[in-house]
JSON list of C-alpha atoms in Angstrom, two decimals:
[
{"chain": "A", "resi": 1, "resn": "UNK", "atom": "CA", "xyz": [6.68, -0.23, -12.55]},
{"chain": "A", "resi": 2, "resn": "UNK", "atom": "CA", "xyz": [4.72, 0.07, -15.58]},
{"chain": "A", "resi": 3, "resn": "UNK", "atom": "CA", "xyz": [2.82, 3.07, -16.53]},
{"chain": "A", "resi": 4, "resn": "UNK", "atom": "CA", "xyz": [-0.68, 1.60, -15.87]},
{"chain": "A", "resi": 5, "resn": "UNK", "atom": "CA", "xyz": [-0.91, -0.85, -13.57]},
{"chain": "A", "resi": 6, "resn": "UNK", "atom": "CA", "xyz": [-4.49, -2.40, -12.31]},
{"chain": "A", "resi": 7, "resn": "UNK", "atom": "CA", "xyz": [-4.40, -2.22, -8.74]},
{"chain": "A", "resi": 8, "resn": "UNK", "atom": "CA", "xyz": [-6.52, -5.28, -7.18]},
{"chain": "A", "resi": 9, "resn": "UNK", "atom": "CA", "xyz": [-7.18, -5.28, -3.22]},
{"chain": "A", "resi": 10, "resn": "UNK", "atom": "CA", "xyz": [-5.75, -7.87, -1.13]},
{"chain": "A", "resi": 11, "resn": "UNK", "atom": "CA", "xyz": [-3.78, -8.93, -4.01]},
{"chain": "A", "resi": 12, "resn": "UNK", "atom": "CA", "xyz": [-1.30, -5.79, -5.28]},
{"chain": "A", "resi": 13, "resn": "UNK", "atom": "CA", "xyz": [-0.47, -5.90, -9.39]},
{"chain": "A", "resi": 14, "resn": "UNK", "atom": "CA", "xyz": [0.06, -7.94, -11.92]},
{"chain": "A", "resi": 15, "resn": "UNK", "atom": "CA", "xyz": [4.21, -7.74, -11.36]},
{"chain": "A", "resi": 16, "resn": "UNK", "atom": "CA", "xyz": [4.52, -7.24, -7.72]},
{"chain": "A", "resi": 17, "resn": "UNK", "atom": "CA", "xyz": [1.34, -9.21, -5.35]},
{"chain": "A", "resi": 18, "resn": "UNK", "atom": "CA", "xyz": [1.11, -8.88, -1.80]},
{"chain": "A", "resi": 19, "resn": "UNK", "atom": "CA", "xyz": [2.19, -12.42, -1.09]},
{"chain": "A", "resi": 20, "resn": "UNK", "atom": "CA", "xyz": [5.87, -12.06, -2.17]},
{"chain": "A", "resi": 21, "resn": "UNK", "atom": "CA", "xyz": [9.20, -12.08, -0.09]},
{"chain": "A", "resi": 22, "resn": "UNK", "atom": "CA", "xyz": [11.35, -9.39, 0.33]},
{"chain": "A", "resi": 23, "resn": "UNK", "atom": "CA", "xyz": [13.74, -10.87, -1.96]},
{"chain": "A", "resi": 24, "resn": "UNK", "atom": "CA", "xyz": [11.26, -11.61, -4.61]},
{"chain": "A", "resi": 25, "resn": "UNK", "atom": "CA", "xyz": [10.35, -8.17, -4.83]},
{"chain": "A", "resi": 26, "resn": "UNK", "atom": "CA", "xyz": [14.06, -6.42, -5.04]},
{"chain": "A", "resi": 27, "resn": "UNK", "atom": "CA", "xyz": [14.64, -9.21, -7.84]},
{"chain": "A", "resi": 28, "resn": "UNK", "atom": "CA", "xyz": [11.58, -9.20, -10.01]},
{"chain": "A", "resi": 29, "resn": "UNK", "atom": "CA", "xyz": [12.70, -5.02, -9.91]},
{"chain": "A", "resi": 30, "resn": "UNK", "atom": "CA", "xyz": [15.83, -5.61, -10.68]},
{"chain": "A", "resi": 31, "resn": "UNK", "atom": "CA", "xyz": [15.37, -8.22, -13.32]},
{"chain": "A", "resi": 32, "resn": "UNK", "atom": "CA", "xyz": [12.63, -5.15, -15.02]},
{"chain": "A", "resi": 33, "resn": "UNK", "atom": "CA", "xyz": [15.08, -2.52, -14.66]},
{"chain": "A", "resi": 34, "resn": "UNK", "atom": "CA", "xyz": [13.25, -0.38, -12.13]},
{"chain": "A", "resi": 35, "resn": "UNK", "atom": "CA", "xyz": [15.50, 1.95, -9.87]},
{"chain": "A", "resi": 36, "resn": "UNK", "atom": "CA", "xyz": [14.56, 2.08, -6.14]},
{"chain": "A", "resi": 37, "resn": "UNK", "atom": "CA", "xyz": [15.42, 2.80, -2.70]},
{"chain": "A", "resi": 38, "resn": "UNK", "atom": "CA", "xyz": [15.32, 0.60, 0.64]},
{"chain": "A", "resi": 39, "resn": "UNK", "atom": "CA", "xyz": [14.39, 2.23, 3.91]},
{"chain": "A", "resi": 40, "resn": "UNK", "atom": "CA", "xyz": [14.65, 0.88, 6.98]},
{"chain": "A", "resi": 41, "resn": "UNK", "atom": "CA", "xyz": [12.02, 1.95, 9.76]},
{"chain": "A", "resi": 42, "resn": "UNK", "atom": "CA", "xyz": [13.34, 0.27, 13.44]},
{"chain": "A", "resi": 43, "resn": "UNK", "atom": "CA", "xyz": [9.95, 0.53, 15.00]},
{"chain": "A", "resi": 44, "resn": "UNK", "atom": "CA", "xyz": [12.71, 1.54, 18.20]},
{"chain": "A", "resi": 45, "resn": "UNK", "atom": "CA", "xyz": [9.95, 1.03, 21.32]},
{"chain": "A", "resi": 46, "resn": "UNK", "atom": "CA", "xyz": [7.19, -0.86, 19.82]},
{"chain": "A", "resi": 47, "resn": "UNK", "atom": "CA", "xyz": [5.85, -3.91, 21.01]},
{"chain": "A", "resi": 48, "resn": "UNK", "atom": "CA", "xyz": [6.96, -6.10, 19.61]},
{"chain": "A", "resi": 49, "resn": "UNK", "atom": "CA", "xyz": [9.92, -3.97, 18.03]},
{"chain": "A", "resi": 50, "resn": "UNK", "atom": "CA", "xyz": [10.03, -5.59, 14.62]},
{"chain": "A", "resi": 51, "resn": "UNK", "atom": "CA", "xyz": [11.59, -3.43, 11.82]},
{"chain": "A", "resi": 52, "resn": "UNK", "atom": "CA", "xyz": [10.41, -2.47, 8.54]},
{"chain": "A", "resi": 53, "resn": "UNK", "atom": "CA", "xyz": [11.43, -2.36, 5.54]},
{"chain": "A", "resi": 54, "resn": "UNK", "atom": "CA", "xyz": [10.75, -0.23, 2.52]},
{"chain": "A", "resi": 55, "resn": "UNK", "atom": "CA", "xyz": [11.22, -0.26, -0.87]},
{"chain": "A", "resi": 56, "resn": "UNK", "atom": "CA", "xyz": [10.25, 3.17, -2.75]},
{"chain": "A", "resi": 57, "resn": "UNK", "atom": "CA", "xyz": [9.99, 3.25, -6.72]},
{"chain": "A", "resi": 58, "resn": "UNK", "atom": "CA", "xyz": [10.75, 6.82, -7.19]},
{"chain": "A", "resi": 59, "resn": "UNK", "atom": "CA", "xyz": [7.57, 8.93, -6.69]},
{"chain": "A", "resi": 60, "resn": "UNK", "atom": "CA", "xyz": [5.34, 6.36, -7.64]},
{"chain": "A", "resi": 61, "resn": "UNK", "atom": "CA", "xyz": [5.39, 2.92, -5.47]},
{"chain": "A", "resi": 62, "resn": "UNK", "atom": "CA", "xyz": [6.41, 2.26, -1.83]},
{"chain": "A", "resi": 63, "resn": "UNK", "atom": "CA", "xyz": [6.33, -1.34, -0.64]},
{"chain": "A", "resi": 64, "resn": "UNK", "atom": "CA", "xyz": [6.40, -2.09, 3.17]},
{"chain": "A", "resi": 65, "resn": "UNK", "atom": "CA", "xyz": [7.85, -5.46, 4.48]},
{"chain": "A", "resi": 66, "resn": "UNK", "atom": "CA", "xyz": [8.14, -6.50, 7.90]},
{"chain": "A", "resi": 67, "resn": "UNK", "atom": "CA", "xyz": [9.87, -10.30, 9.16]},
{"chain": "A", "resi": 68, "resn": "UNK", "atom": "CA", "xyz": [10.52, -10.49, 5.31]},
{"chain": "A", "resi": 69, "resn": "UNK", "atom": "CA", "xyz": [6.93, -10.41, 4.68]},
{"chain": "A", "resi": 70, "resn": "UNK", "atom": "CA", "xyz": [4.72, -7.69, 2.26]},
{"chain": "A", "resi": 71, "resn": "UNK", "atom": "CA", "xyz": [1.70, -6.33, 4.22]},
{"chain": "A", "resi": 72, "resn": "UNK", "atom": "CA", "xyz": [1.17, -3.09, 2.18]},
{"chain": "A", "resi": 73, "resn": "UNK", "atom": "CA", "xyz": [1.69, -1.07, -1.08]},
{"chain": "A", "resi": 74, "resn": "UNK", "atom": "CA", "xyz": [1.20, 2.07, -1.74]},
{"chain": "A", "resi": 75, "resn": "UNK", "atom": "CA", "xyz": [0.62, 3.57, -5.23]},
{"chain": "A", "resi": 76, "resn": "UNK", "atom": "CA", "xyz": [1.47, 7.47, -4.52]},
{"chain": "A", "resi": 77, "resn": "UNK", "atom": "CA", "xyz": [0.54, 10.57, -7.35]},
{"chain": "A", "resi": 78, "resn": "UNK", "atom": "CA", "xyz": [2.77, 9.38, -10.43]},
{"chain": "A", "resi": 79, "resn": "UNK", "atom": "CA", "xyz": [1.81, 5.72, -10.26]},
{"chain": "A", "resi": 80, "resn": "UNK", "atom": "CA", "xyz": [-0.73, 5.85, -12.56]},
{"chain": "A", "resi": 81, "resn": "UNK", "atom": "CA", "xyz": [-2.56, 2.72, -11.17]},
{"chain": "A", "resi": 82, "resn": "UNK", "atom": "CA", "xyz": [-5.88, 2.43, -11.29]},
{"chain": "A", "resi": 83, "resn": "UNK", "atom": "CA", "xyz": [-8.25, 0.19, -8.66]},
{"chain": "A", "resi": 84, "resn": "UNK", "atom": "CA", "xyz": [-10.12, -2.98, -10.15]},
{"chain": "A", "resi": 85, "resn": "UNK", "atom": "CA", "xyz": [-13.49, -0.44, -10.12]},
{"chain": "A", "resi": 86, "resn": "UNK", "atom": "CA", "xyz": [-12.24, 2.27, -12.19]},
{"chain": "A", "resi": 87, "resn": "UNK", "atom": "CA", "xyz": [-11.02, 4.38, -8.80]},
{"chain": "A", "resi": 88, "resn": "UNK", "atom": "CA", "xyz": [-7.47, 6.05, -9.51]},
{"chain": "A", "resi": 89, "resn": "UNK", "atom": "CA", "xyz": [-4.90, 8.73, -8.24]},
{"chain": "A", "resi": 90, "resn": "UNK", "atom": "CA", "xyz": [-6.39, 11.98, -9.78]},
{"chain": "A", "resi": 91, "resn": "UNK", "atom": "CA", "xyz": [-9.60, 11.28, -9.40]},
{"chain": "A", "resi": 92, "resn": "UNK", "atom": "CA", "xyz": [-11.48, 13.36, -7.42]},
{"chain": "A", "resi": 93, "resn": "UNK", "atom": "CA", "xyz": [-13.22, 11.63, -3.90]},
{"chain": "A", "resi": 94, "resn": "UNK", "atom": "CA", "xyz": [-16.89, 12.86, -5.00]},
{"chain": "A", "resi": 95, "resn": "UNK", "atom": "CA", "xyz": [-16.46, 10.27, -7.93]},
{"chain": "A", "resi": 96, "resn": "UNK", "atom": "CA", "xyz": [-14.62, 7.45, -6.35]},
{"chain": "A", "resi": 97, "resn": "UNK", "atom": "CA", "xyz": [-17.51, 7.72, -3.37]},
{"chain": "A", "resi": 98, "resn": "UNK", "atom": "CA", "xyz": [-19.84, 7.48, -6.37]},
{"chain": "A", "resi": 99, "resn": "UNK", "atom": "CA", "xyz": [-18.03, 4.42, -7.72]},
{"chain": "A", "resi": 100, "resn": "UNK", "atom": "CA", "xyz": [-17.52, 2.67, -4.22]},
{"chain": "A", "resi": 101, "resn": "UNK", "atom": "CA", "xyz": [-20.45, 4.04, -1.91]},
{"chain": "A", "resi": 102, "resn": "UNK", "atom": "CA", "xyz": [-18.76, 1.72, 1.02]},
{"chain": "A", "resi": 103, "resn": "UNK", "atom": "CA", "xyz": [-15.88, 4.63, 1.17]},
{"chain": "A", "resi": 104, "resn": "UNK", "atom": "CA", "xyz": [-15.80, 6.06, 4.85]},
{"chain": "A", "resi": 105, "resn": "UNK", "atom": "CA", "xyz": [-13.57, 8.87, 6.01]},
{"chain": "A", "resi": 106, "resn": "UNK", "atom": "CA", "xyz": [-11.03, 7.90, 8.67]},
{"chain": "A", "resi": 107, "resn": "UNK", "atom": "CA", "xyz": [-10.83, 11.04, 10.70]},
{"chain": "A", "resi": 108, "resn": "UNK", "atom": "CA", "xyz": [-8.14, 9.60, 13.22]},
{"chain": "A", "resi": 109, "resn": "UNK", "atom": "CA", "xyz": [-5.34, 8.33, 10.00]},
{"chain": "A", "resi": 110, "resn": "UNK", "atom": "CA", "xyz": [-6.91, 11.08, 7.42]},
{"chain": "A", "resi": 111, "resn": "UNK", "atom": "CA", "xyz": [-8.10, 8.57, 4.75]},
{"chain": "A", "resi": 112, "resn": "UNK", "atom": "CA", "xyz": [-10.69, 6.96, 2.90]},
{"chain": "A", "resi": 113, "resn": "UNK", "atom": "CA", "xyz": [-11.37, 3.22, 4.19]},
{"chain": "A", "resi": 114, "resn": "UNK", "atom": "CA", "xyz": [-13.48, 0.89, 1.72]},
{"chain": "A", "resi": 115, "resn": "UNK", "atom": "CA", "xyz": [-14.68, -2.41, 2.91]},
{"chain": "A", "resi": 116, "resn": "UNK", "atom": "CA", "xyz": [-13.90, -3.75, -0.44]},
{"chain": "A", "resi": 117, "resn": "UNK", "atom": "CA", "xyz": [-9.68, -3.65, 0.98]},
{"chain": "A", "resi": 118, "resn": "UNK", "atom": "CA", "xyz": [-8.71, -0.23, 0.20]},
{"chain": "A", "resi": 119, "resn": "UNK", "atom": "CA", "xyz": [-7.74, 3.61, 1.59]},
{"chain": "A", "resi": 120, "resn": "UNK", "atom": "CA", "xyz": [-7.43, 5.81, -0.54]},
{"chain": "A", "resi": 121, "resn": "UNK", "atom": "CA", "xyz": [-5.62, 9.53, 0.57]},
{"chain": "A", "resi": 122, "resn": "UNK", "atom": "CA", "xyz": [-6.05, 13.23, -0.55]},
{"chain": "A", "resi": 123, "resn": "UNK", "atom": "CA", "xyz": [-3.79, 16.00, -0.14]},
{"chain": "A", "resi": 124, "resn": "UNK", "atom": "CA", "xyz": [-4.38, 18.46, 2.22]},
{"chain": "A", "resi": 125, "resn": "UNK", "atom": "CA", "xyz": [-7.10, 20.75, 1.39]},
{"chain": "A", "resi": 126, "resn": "UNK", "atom": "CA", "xyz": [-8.13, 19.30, -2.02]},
{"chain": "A", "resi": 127, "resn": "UNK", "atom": "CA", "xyz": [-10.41, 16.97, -2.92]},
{"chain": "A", "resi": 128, "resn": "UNK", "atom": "CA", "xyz": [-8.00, 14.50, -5.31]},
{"chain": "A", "resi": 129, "resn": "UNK", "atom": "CA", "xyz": [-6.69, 11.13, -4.63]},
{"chain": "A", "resi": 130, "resn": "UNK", "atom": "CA", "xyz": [-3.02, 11.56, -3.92]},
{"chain": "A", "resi": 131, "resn": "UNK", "atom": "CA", "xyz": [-2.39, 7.88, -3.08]},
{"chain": "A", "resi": 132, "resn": "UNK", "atom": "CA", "xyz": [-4.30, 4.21, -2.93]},
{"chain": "A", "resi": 133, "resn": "UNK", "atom": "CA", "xyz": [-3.31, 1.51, -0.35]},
{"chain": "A", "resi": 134, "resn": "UNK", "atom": "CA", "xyz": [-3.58, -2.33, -0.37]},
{"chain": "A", "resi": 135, "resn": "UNK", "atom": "CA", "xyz": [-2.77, -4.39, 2.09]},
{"chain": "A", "resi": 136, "resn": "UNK", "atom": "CA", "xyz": [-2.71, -8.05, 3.43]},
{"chain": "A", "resi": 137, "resn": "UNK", "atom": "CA", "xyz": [-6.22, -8.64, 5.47]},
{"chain": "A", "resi": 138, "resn": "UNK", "atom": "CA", "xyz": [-4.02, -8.75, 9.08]},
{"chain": "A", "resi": 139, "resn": "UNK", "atom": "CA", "xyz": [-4.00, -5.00, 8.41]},
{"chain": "A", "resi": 140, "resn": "UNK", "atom": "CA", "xyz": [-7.16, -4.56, 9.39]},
{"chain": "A", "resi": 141, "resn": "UNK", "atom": "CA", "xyz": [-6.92, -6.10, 12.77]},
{"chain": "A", "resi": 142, "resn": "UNK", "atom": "CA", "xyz": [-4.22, -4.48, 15.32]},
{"chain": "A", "resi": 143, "resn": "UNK", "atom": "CA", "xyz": [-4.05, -7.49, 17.48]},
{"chain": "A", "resi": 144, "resn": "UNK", "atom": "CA", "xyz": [-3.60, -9.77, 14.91]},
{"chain": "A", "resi": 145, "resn": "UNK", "atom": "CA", "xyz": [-1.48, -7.74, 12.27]},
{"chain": "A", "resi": 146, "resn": "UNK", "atom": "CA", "xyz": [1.19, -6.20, 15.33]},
{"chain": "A", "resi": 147, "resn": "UNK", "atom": "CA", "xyz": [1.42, -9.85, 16.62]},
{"chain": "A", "resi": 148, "resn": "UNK", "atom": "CA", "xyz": [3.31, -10.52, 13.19]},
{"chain": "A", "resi": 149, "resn": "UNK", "atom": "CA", "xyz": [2.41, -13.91, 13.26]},
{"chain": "A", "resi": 150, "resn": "UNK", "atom": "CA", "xyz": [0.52, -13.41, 9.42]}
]
């Protein structure tokens, strides 16, 4: 993926959005060159026990899939995105609180939660953004994203 990519809520990038297949994504990577990995997470005892799987960009990008459908990305510390308001991995949390007062901390998952379709996650102990999640809407519903019926 591109050095700078503009990371837009609910939506993903400009090359990869949240709306595209499985397929589509190893392809439009492929066609650009990028190297990745898959992983496969078997969700063994879940309910229902759907699998997932995961495509990781070196140190940068992870994309999570589940019934052949995106529901997340996450843009990890050499990504270089940067968030539609200016919020990016580096950045301290005092100044992306600043930027988007709706920030929360999560105490129970360890993140930042924004209402405008965003976490964003800091490294133990510091105060940095180490990583920013987007995600399909369903994610922010239990019943209605593990029903897999998004």
């Amino acid at each position: 993926m591109n050095n700078s990519q503009t990371i837009i809520p609910f939506t993903g990038t400009d090359m990869i959005t949240l709306d595209m297949t499985y397929d589509q994504v190893r392809n439009r990577l492929k066609e650009s060159k990028i190297g990745f990995n898959v992983e496969l997470r078997p969700n063994k005892g879940c309910t229902p026990e759907v699998p997932w799987k995961i495509i990781r960009v070196s140190n940068s990008v992870s994309i999570f899939f589940a019934n052949d459908k995106m529901f997340k990305i996450d843009f990890g510390s050499s990504s270089n995105g940067i968030l539609n308001n200016g919020v990016k991995v580096g950045m301290s949390i005092e100044d992306a609180m600043k930027i988007d007062p709706t920030l929360e901390y999560n105490d129970l998952e360890e993140y930042y939660a924004s209402s405008n379709g965003y976490w964003l996650f800091t490294d133990s102990g510091a105060d940095t953004i180490s990583n920013i999640t987007v995600f399909i809407k369903a994610v922010l519903d239990d019943d209605v994203f593990f029903s897999y019926n998004w």
